[in-house]
Amino acid sequence: MAELVYRPVIGAARTMFKALDLKIDTQGSENIPRSGGAVLVSNHISYLDFIFTGLAALPQKRMVRFMAKESVFRHKISGPLMRGMKHIPVDRKQGEAAYAHALDSLRSGEIIGVFPEATISQSFTLKSFKSGAARLAQEAGVPLIPMALWGTQRIWTKGRPRNFKRSHIPVTIRVGAPVEAPADQYAGAITRRLRERCQELLEAAQRAYPVRPKDASDTWWVPAHLGGTAPTPAEVRETG
């Protein structure tokens, strides 16, 4: 029943991306298992990241169920869609219920999408990872699938106007090999290993990205350590 909602939403997203003439380059989708549970973990630089993360799983014919803020499920438009696609509401005051829901979904063979940074990184670098993804994978006995997105921040990110013009923006997606999450290992160690893998994938996506800023006014989407004018992680902390 859920796919009666999910598939039309995917179709609408693809239509929108075609209208925007986005150049989407995805590599590594074969690392997503064709069956069985897994936790798909990505960096977070845009409001649209869940859509691109989900697209990366489509070649394997998988639908990703994302953990998202509970407020999204209360919205009159997004709420019915989120529930229909079997995404998982997260109330930060009562996180145990969302965790149990995700665990049940993993054990029933679903892929759960998680952004372990929890919020969008305004520096466009990797923030610290929360250990929830690792703990879910450990308890469910499923692998962690690391991935990285680059270019999505140019479409719609925190503190910037949306760019829904036909701007031909490239989006680079890299999916890595599974990271195992043995039950007898410390979740913090697994989380560090997972973050390192996501960092490697992010750097690979940045190297593969086919365009550079057009001029000085277009450097906002490039991290400071790569010569851009995005705020540094320290500057984000100071203003936050």
PDB file of N, CA, C and O in Angstrom, residues 6-67:
ATOM      1  N   TYR A   6       4.575   6.280  -2.577  1.00  0.00           N
ATOM      2  CA  TYR A   6       6.008   6.505  -2.788  1.00  0.00           C
ATOM      3  C   TYR A   6       6.336   6.662  -4.278  1.00  0.00           C
ATOM      4  O   TYR A   6       7.045   7.588  -4.679  1.00  0.00           O
ATOM      5  N   ARG A   7       5.821   5.779  -5.110  1.00  0.00           N
ATOM      6  CA  ARG A   7       6.191   5.808  -6.533  1.00  0.00           C
ATOM      7  C   ARG A   7       5.773   7.102  -7.239  1.00  0.00           C
ATOM      8  O   ARG A   7       6.571   7.687  -7.983  1.00  0.00           O
ATOM      9  N   PRO A   8       4.540   7.605  -7.010  1.00  0.00           N
ATOM     10  CA  PRO A   8       4.193   8.888  -7.635  1.00  0.00           C
ATOM     11  C   PRO A   8       5.060  10.051  -7.139  1.00  0.00           C
ATOM     12  O   PRO A   8       5.362  10.969  -7.903  1.00  0.00           O
ATOM     13  N   VAL A   9       5.464  10.013  -5.870  1.00  0.00           N
ATOM     14  CA  VAL A   9       6.338  11.062  -5.336  1.00  0.00           C
ATOM     15  C   VAL A   9       7.697  11.015  -6.045  1.00  0.00           C
ATOM     16  O   VAL A   9       8.270  12.046  -6.402  1.00  0.00           O
ATOM     17  N   ILE A  10       8.212   9.803  -6.243  1.00  0.00           N
ATOM     18  CA  ILE A  10       9.473   9.651  -6.978  1.00  0.00           C
ATOM     19  C   ILE A  10       9.332  10.197  -8.395  1.00  0.00           C
ATOM     20  O   ILE A  10      10.198  10.913  -8.905  1.00  0.00           O
ATOM     21  N   GLY A  11       8.200   9.870  -9.032  1.00  0.00           N
ATOM     22  CA  GLY A  11       7.958  10.369 -10.379  1.00  0.00           C
ATOM     23  C   GLY A  11       7.915  11.881 -10.429  1.00  0.00           C
ATOM     24  O   GLY A  11       8.472  12.510 -11.341  1.00  0.00           O
ATOM     25  N   ALA A  12       7.280  12.486  -9.426  1.00  0.00           N
ATOM     26  CA  ALA A  12       7.201  13.947  -9.371  1.00  0.00           C
ATOM     27  C   ALA A  12       8.581  14.563  -9.174  1.00  0.00           C
ATOM     28  O   ALA A  12       8.912  15.595  -9.790  1.00  0.00           O
ATOM     29  N   ALA A  13       9.394  13.936  -8.314  1.00  0.00           N
ATOM     30  CA  ALA A  13      10.752  14.439  -8.083  1.00  0.00           C
ATOM     31  C   ALA A  13      11.580  14.368  -9.360  1.00  0.00           C
ATOM     32  O   ALA A  13      12.296  15.321  -9.708  1.00  0.00           O
ATOM     33  N   ARG A  14      11.473  13.260 -10.067  1.00  0.00           N
ATOM     34  CA  ARG A  14      12.230  13.114 -11.315  1.00  0.00           C
ATOM     35  C   ARG A  14      11.787  14.142 -12.353  1.00  0.00           C
ATOM     36  O   ARG A  14      12.614  14.686 -13.099  1.00  0.00           O
ATOM     37  N   THR A  15      10.501  14.400 -12.401  1.00  0.00           N
ATOM     38  CA  THR A  15       9.987  15.408 -13.335  1.00  0.00           C
ATOM     39  C   THR A  15      10.544  16.786 -12.992  1.00  0.00           C
ATOM     40  O   THR A  15      10.956  17.546 -13.872  1.00  0.00           O
ATOM     41  N   MET A  16      10.567  17.111 -11.689  1.00  0.00           N
ATOM     42  CA  MET A  16      11.102  18.395 -11.256  1.00  0.00           C
ATOM     43  C   MET A  16      12.583  18.500 -11.602  1.00  0.00           C
ATOM     44  O   MET A  16      13.042  19.534 -12.109  1.00  0.00           O
ATOM     45  N   PHE A  17      13.343  17.437 -11.348  1.00  0.00           N
ATOM     46  CA  PHE A  17      14.778  17.475 -11.620  1.00  0.00           C
ATOM     47  C   PHE A  17      15.046  17.606 -13.117  1.00  0.00           C
ATOM     48  O   PHE A  17      15.995  18.276 -13.532  1.00  0.00           O
ATOM     49  N   LYS A  18      14.194  16.981 -13.916  1.00  0.00           N
ATOM     50  CA  LYS A  18      14.351  17.113 -15.366  1.00  0.00           C
ATOM     51  C   LYS A  18      14.050  18.536 -15.807  1.00  0.00           C
ATOM     52  O   LYS A  18      14.742  19.100 -16.655  1.00  0.00           O
ATOM     53  N   ALA A  19      13.023  19.140 -15.204  1.00  0.00           N
ATOM     54  CA  ALA A  19      12.673  20.521 -15.542  1.00  0.00           C
ATOM     55  C   ALA A  19      13.801  21.478 -15.164  1.00  0.00           C
ATOM     56  O   ALA A  19      14.060  22.460 -15.864  1.00  0.00           O
ATOM     57  N   LEU A  20      14.470  21.192 -14.039  1.00  0.00           N
ATOM     58  CA  LEU A  20      15.591  22.018 -13.601  1.00  0.00           C
ATOM     59  C   LEU A  20      16.876  21.690 -14.359  1.00  0.00           C
ATOM     60  O   LEU A  20      17.874  22.397 -14.218  1.00  0.00           O
ATOM     61  N   ASP A  21      16.817  20.606 -15.136  1.00  0.00           N
ATOM     62  CA  ASP A  21      17.984  20.126 -15.893  1.00  0.00           C
ATOM     63  C   ASP A  21      19.177  19.861 -14.977  1.00  0.00           C
ATOM     64  O   ASP A  21      20.316  20.241 -15.267  1.00  0.00           O
ATOM     65  N   LEU A  22      18.904  19.201 -13.852  1.00  0.00           N
ATOM     66  CA  LEU A  22      19.984  18.817 -12.950  1.00  0.00           C
ATOM     67  C   LEU A  22      20.820  17.719 -13.584  1.00  0.00           C
ATOM     68  O   LEU A  22      20.296  16.815 -14.234  1.00  0.00           O
ATOM     69  N   LYS A  23      22.116  17.787 -13.382  1.00  0.00           N
ATOM     70  CA  LYS A  23      23.034  16.775 -13.917  1.00  0.00           C
ATOM     71  C   LYS A  23      23.445  15.857 -12.762  1.00  0.00           C
ATOM     72  O   LYS A  23      24.376  16.153 -12.008  1.00  0.00           O
ATOM     73  N   ILE A  24      22.728  14.755 -12.587  1.00  0.00           N
ATOM     74  CA  ILE A  24      22.938  13.881 -11.437  1.00  0.00           C
ATOM     75  C   ILE A  24      23.891  12.752 -11.802  1.00  0.00           C
ATOM     76  O   ILE A  24      23.634  11.971 -12.718  1.00  0.00           O
ATOM     77  N   ASP A  25      24.996  12.686 -11.087  1.00  0.00           N
ATOM     78  CA  ASP A  25      26.029  11.667 -11.299  1.00  0.00           C
ATOM     79  C   ASP A  25      26.076  10.772 -10.064  1.00  0.00           C
ATOM     80  O   ASP A  25      26.522  11.210  -8.999  1.00  0.00           O
ATOM     81  N   THR A  26      25.610   9.541 -10.199  1.00  0.00           N
ATOM     82  CA  THR A  26      25.575   8.606  -9.075  1.00  0.00           C
ATOM     83  C   THR A  26      26.499   7.433  -9.343  1.00  0.00           C
ATOM     84  O   THR A  26      26.452   6.829 -10.417  1.00  0.00           O
ATOM     85  N   GLN A  27      27.349   7.136  -8.377  1.00  0.00           N
ATOM     86  CA  GLN A  27      28.206   5.951  -8.457  1.00  0.00           C
ATOM     87  C   GLN A  27      28.142   5.183  -7.140  1.00  0.00           C
ATOM     88  O   GLN A  27      28.095   5.793  -6.067  1.00  0.00           O
ATOM     89  N   GLY A  28      28.122   3.854  -7.242  1.00  0.00           N
ATOM     90  CA  GLY A  28      28.170   3.016  -6.055  1.00  0.00           C
ATOM     91  C   GLY A  28      26.833   2.488  -5.586  1.00  0.00           C
ATOM     92  O   GLY A  28      26.762   1.844  -4.527  1.00  0.00           O
ATOM     93  N   SER A  29      25.755   2.704  -6.355  1.00  0.00           N
ATOM     94  CA  SER A  29      24.444   2.218  -5.922  1.00  0.00           C
ATOM     95  C   SER A  29      24.418   0.710  -5.721  1.00  0.00           C
ATOM     96  O   SER A  29      23.608   0.202  -4.937  1.00  0.00           O
ATOM     97  N   GLU A  30      25.324   0.011  -6.402  1.00  0.00           N
ATOM     98  CA  GLU A  30      25.363  -1.454  -6.247  1.00  0.00           C
ATOM     99  C   GLU A  30      25.749  -1.875  -4.836  1.00  0.00           C
ATOM    100  O   GLU A  30      25.571  -3.041  -4.449  1.00  0.00           O
ATOM    101  N   ASN A  31      26.270  -0.946  -4.034  1.00  0.00           N
ATOM    102  CA  ASN A  31      26.605  -1.260  -2.641  1.00  0.00           C
ATOM    103  C   ASN A  31      25.371  -1.329  -1.736  1.00  0.00           C
ATOM    104  O   ASN A  31      25.466  -1.798  -0.601  1.00  0.00           O
ATOM    105  N   ILE A  32      24.242  -0.853  -2.236  1.00  0.00           N
ATOM    106  CA  ILE A  32      22.998  -0.940  -1.477  1.00  0.00           C
ATOM    107  C   ILE A  32      22.393  -2.317  -1.715  1.00  0.00           C
ATOM    108  O   ILE A  32      22.200  -2.714  -2.864  1.00  0.00           O
ATOM    109  N   PRO A  33      22.119  -3.081  -0.672  1.00  0.00           N
ATOM    110  CA  PRO A  33      21.627  -4.450  -0.868  1.00  0.00           C
ATOM    111  C   PRO A  33      20.263  -4.480  -1.549  1.00  0.00           C
ATOM    112  O   PRO A  33      19.413  -3.632  -1.299  1.00  0.00           O
ATOM    113  N   ARG A  34      20.074  -5.474  -2.424  1.00  0.00           N
ATOM    114  CA  ARG A  34      18.801  -5.620  -3.126  1.00  0.00           C
ATOM    115  C   ARG A  34      17.696  -6.148  -2.220  1.00  0.00           C
ATOM    116  O   ARG A  34      16.512  -6.029  -2.540  1.00  0.00           O
ATOM    117  N   SER A  35      18.086  -6.760  -1.116  1.00  0.00           N
ATOM    118  CA  SER A  35      17.090  -7.262  -0.173  1.00  0.00           C
ATOM    119  C   SER A  35      17.664  -7.184   1.231  1.00  0.00           C
ATOM    120  O   SER A  35      18.879  -7.099   1.418  1.00  0.00           O
ATOM    121  N   GLY A  36      16.785  -7.210   2.212  1.00  0.00           N
ATOM    122  CA  GLY A  36      17.225  -7.172   3.598  1.00  0.00           C
ATOM    123  C   GLY A  36      17.415  -5.770   4.119  1.00  0.00           C
ATOM    124  O   GLY A  36      17.491  -4.798   3.365  1.00  0.00           O
ATOM    125  N   GLY A  37      17.505  -5.662   5.429  1.00  0.00           N
ATOM    126  CA  GLY A  37      17.633  -4.375   6.068  1.00  0.00           C
ATOM    127  C   GLY A  37      19.015  -3.764   5.952  1.00  0.00           C
ATOM    128  O   GLY A  37      20.015  -4.468   5.786  1.00  0.00           O
ATOM    129  N   ALA A  38      19.080  -2.449   6.031  1.00  0.00           N
ATOM    130  CA  ALA A  38      20.348  -1.709   6.043  1.00  0.00           C
ATOM    131  C   ALA A  38      20.054  -0.297   6.517  1.00  0.00           C
ATOM    132  O   ALA A  38      18.925   0.197   6.392  1.00  0.00           O
ATOM    133  N   VAL A  39      21.075   0.347   7.074  1.00  0.00           N
ATOM    134  CA  VAL A  39      20.965   1.755   7.472  1.00  0.00           C
ATOM    135  C   VAL A  39      21.788   2.571   6.485  1.00  0.00           C
ATOM    136  O   VAL A  39      23.007   2.417   6.406  1.00  0.00           O
ATOM    137  N   LEU A  40      21.112   3.412   5.710  1.00  0.00           N
ATOM    138  CA  LEU A  40      21.763   4.247   4.703  1.00  0.00           C
ATOM    139  C   LEU A  40      22.088   5.590   5.338  1.00  0.00           C
ATOM    140  O   LEU A  40      21.192   6.295   5.820  1.00  0.00           O
ATOM    141  N   VAL A  41      23.368   5.950   5.352  1.00  0.00           N
ATOM    142  CA  VAL A  41      23.851   7.113   6.111  1.00  0.00           C
ATOM    143  C   VAL A  41      24.485   8.119   5.160  1.00  0.00           C
ATOM    144  O   VAL A  41      25.361   7.771   4.363  1.00  0.00           O
ATOM    145  N   SER A  42      24.055   9.374   5.253  1.00  0.00           N
ATOM    146  CA  SER A  42      24.578  10.404   4.352  1.00  0.00           C
ATOM    147  C   SER A  42      24.935  11.678   5.106  1.00  0.00           C
ATOM    148  O   SER A  42      24.412  11.943   6.189  1.00  0.00           O
ATOM    149  N   ASN A  43      25.812  12.470   4.487  1.00  0.00           N
ATOM    150  CA  ASN A  43      26.028  13.833   4.973  1.00  0.00           C
ATOM    151  C   ASN A  43      24.777  14.657   4.705  1.00  0.00           C
ATOM    152  O   ASN A  43      23.864  14.223   3.990  1.00  0.00           O
ATOM    153  N   HIS A  44      24.713  15.858   5.264  1.00  0.00           N
ATOM    154  CA  HIS A  44      23.473  16.638   5.192  1.00  0.00           C
ATOM    155  C   HIS A  44      23.801  18.103   4.924  1.00  0.00           C
ATOM    156  O   HIS A  44      24.262  18.822   5.814  1.00  0.00           O
ATOM    157  N   ILE A  45      23.564  18.554   3.684  1.00  0.00           N
ATOM    158  CA  ILE A  45      23.918  19.914   3.293  1.00  0.00           C
ATOM    159  C   ILE A  45      22.754  20.663   2.649  1.00  0.00           C
ATOM    160  O   ILE A  45      22.912  21.823   2.259  1.00  0.00           O
ATOM    161  N   SER A  46      21.583  20.012   2.539  1.00  0.00           N
ATOM    162  CA  SER A  46      20.465  20.612   1.819  1.00  0.00           C
ATOM    163  C   SER A  46      19.140  20.105   2.357  1.00  0.00           C
ATOM    164  O   SER A  46      19.048  19.009   2.904  1.00  0.00           O
ATOM    165  N   TYR A  47      18.094  20.904   2.149  1.00  0.00           N
ATOM    166  CA  TYR A  47      16.749  20.468   2.518  1.00  0.00           C
ATOM    167  C   TYR A  47      16.251  19.333   1.623  1.00  0.00           C
ATOM    168  O   TYR A  47      15.281  18.653   1.974  1.00  0.00           O
ATOM    169  N   LEU A  48      16.877  19.128   0.478  1.00  0.00           N
ATOM    170  CA  LEU A  48      16.428  18.110  -0.474  1.00  0.00           C
ATOM    171  C   LEU A  48      17.245  16.823  -0.412  1.00  0.00           C
ATOM    172  O   LEU A  48      17.051  15.924  -1.232  1.00  0.00           O
ATOM    173  N   ASP A  49      18.127  16.706   0.571  1.00  0.00           N
ATOM    174  CA  ASP A  49      19.040  15.559   0.607  1.00  0.00           C
ATOM    175  C   ASP A  49      18.310  14.219   0.683  1.00  0.00           C
ATOM    176  O   ASP A  49      18.770  13.223   0.132  1.00  0.00           O
ATOM    177  N   PHE A  50      17.167  14.189   1.375  1.00  0.00           N
ATOM    178  CA  PHE A  50      16.472  12.910   1.494  1.00  0.00           C
ATOM    179  C   PHE A  50      16.007  12.408   0.133  1.00  0.00           C
ATOM    180  O   PHE A  50      15.983  11.193  -0.120  1.00  0.00           O
ATOM    181  N   ILE A  51      15.663  13.330  -0.769  1.00  0.00           N
ATOM    182  CA  ILE A  51      15.219  12.915  -2.104  1.00  0.00           C
ATOM    183  C   ILE A  51      16.379  12.289  -2.874  1.00  0.00           C
ATOM    184  O   ILE A  51      16.250  11.213  -3.488  1.00  0.00           O
ATOM    185  N   PHE A  52      17.542  12.938  -2.837  1.00  0.00           N
ATOM    186  CA  PHE A  52      18.695  12.422  -3.578  1.00  0.00           C
ATOM    187  C   PHE A  52      19.222  11.126  -2.963  1.00  0.00           C
ATOM    188  O   PHE A  52      19.668  10.222  -3.678  1.00  0.00           O
ATOM    189  N   THR A  53      19.175  11.039  -1.646  1.00  0.00           N
ATOM    190  CA  THR A  53      19.579   9.800  -0.990  1.00  0.00           C
ATOM    191  C   THR A  53      18.661   8.660  -1.424  1.00  0.00           C
ATOM    192  O   THR A  53      19.119   7.553  -1.714  1.00  0.00           O
ATOM    193  N   GLY A  54      17.378   8.939  -1.485  1.00  0.00           N
ATOM    194  CA  GLY A  54      16.430   7.928  -1.934  1.00  0.00           C
ATOM    195  C   GLY A  54      16.643   7.533  -3.382  1.00  0.00           C
ATOM    196  O   GLY A  54      16.540   6.353  -3.743  1.00  0.00           O
ATOM    197  N   LEU A  55      16.982   8.506  -4.235  1.00  0.00           N
ATOM    198  CA  LEU A  55      17.232   8.201  -5.647  1.00  0.00           C
ATOM    199  C   LEU A  55      18.398   7.235  -5.822  1.00  0.00           C
ATOM    200  O   LEU A  55      18.395   6.408  -6.737  1.00  0.00           O
ATOM    201  N   ALA A  56      19.389   7.339  -4.937  1.00  0.00           N
ATOM    202  CA  ALA A  56      20.567   6.471  -5.056  1.00  0.00           C
ATOM    203  C   ALA A  56      20.212   5.005  -4.860  1.00  0.00           C
ATOM    204  O   ALA A  56      20.943   4.117  -5.319  1.00  0.00           O
ATOM    205  N   ALA A  57      19.092   4.734  -4.169  1.00  0.00           N
ATOM    206  CA  ALA A  57      18.696   3.353  -3.909  1.00  0.00           C
ATOM    207  C   ALA A  57      17.812   2.772  -5.006  1.00  0.00           C
ATOM    208  O   ALA A  57      17.603   1.554  -5.056  1.00  0.00           O
ATOM    209  N   LEU A  58      17.298   3.603  -5.890  1.00  0.00           N
ATOM    210  CA  LEU A  58      16.353   3.125  -6.900  1.00  0.00           C
ATOM    211  C   LEU A  58      16.937   2.108  -7.881  1.00  0.00           C
ATOM    212  O   LEU A  58      16.238   1.187  -8.289  1.00  0.00           O
ATOM    213  N   PRO A  59      18.221   2.242  -8.294  1.00  0.00           N
ATOM    214  CA  PRO A  59      18.762   1.210  -9.185  1.00  0.00           C
ATOM    215  C   PRO A  59      18.702  -0.194  -8.582  1.00  0.00           C
ATOM    216  O   PRO A  59      18.682  -1.186  -9.323  1.00  0.00           O
ATOM    217  N   GLN A  60      18.699  -0.275  -7.260  1.00  0.00           N
ATOM    218  CA  GLN A  60      18.592  -1.570  -6.578  1.00  0.00           C
ATOM    219  C   GLN A  60      17.133  -1.914  -6.253  1.00  0.00           C
ATOM    220  O   GLN A  60      16.865  -2.889  -5.551  1.00  0.00           O
ATOM    221  N   LYS A  61      16.227  -1.076  -6.777  1.00  0.00           N
ATOM    222  CA  LYS A  61      14.788  -1.283  -6.559  1.00  0.00           C
ATOM    223  C   LYS A  61      14.416  -1.268  -5.074  1.00  0.00           C
ATOM    224  O   LYS A  61      13.612  -2.071  -4.613  1.00  0.00           O
ATOM    225  N   ARG A  62      15.033  -0.347  -4.347  1.00  0.00           N
ATOM    226  CA  ARG A  62      14.741  -0.199  -2.921  1.00  0.00           C
ATOM    227  C   ARG A  62      14.123   1.161  -2.634  1.00  0.00           C
ATOM    228  O   ARG A  62      14.476   2.155  -3.264  1.00  0.00           O
ATOM    229  N   MET A  63      13.222   1.175  -1.670  1.00  0.00           N
ATOM    230  CA  MET A  63      12.608   2.393  -1.179  1.00  0.00           C
ATOM    231  C   MET A  63      13.173   2.660   0.220  1.00  0.00           C
ATOM    232  O   MET A  63      13.156   1.770   1.080  1.00  0.00           O
ATOM    233  N   VAL A  64      13.643   3.861   0.442  1.00  0.00           N
ATOM    234  CA  VAL A  64      14.264   4.201   1.718  1.00  0.00           C
ATOM    235  C   VAL A  64      13.232   4.869   2.627  1.00  0.00           C
ATOM    236  O   VAL A  64      12.501   5.769   2.197  1.00  0.00           O
ATOM    237  N   ARG A  65      13.185   4.415   3.886  1.00  0.00           N
ATOM    238  CA  ARG A  65      12.297   5.037   4.879  1.00  0.00           C
ATOM    239  C   ARG A  65      13.156   5.942   5.758  1.00  0.00           C
ATOM    240  O   ARG A  65      14.065   5.465   6.449  1.00  0.00           O
ATOM    241  N   PHE A  66      12.878   7.228   5.732  1.00  0.00           N
ATOM    242  CA  PHE A  66      13.713   8.191   6.444  1.00  0.00           C
ATOM    243  C   PHE A  66      13.171   8.520   7.819  1.00  0.00           C
ATOM    244  O   PHE A  66      11.956   8.566   8.033  1.00  0.00           O
ATOM    245  N   MET A  67      14.081   8.756   8.731  1.00  0.00           N
ATOM    246  CA  MET A  67      13.734   9.302  10.039  1.00  0.00           C
ATOM    247  C   MET A  67      13.741  10.825   9.902  1.00  0.00           C
ATOM    248  O   MET A  67      14.749  11.413   9.500  1.00  0.00           O
TER     249      MET A  67
END
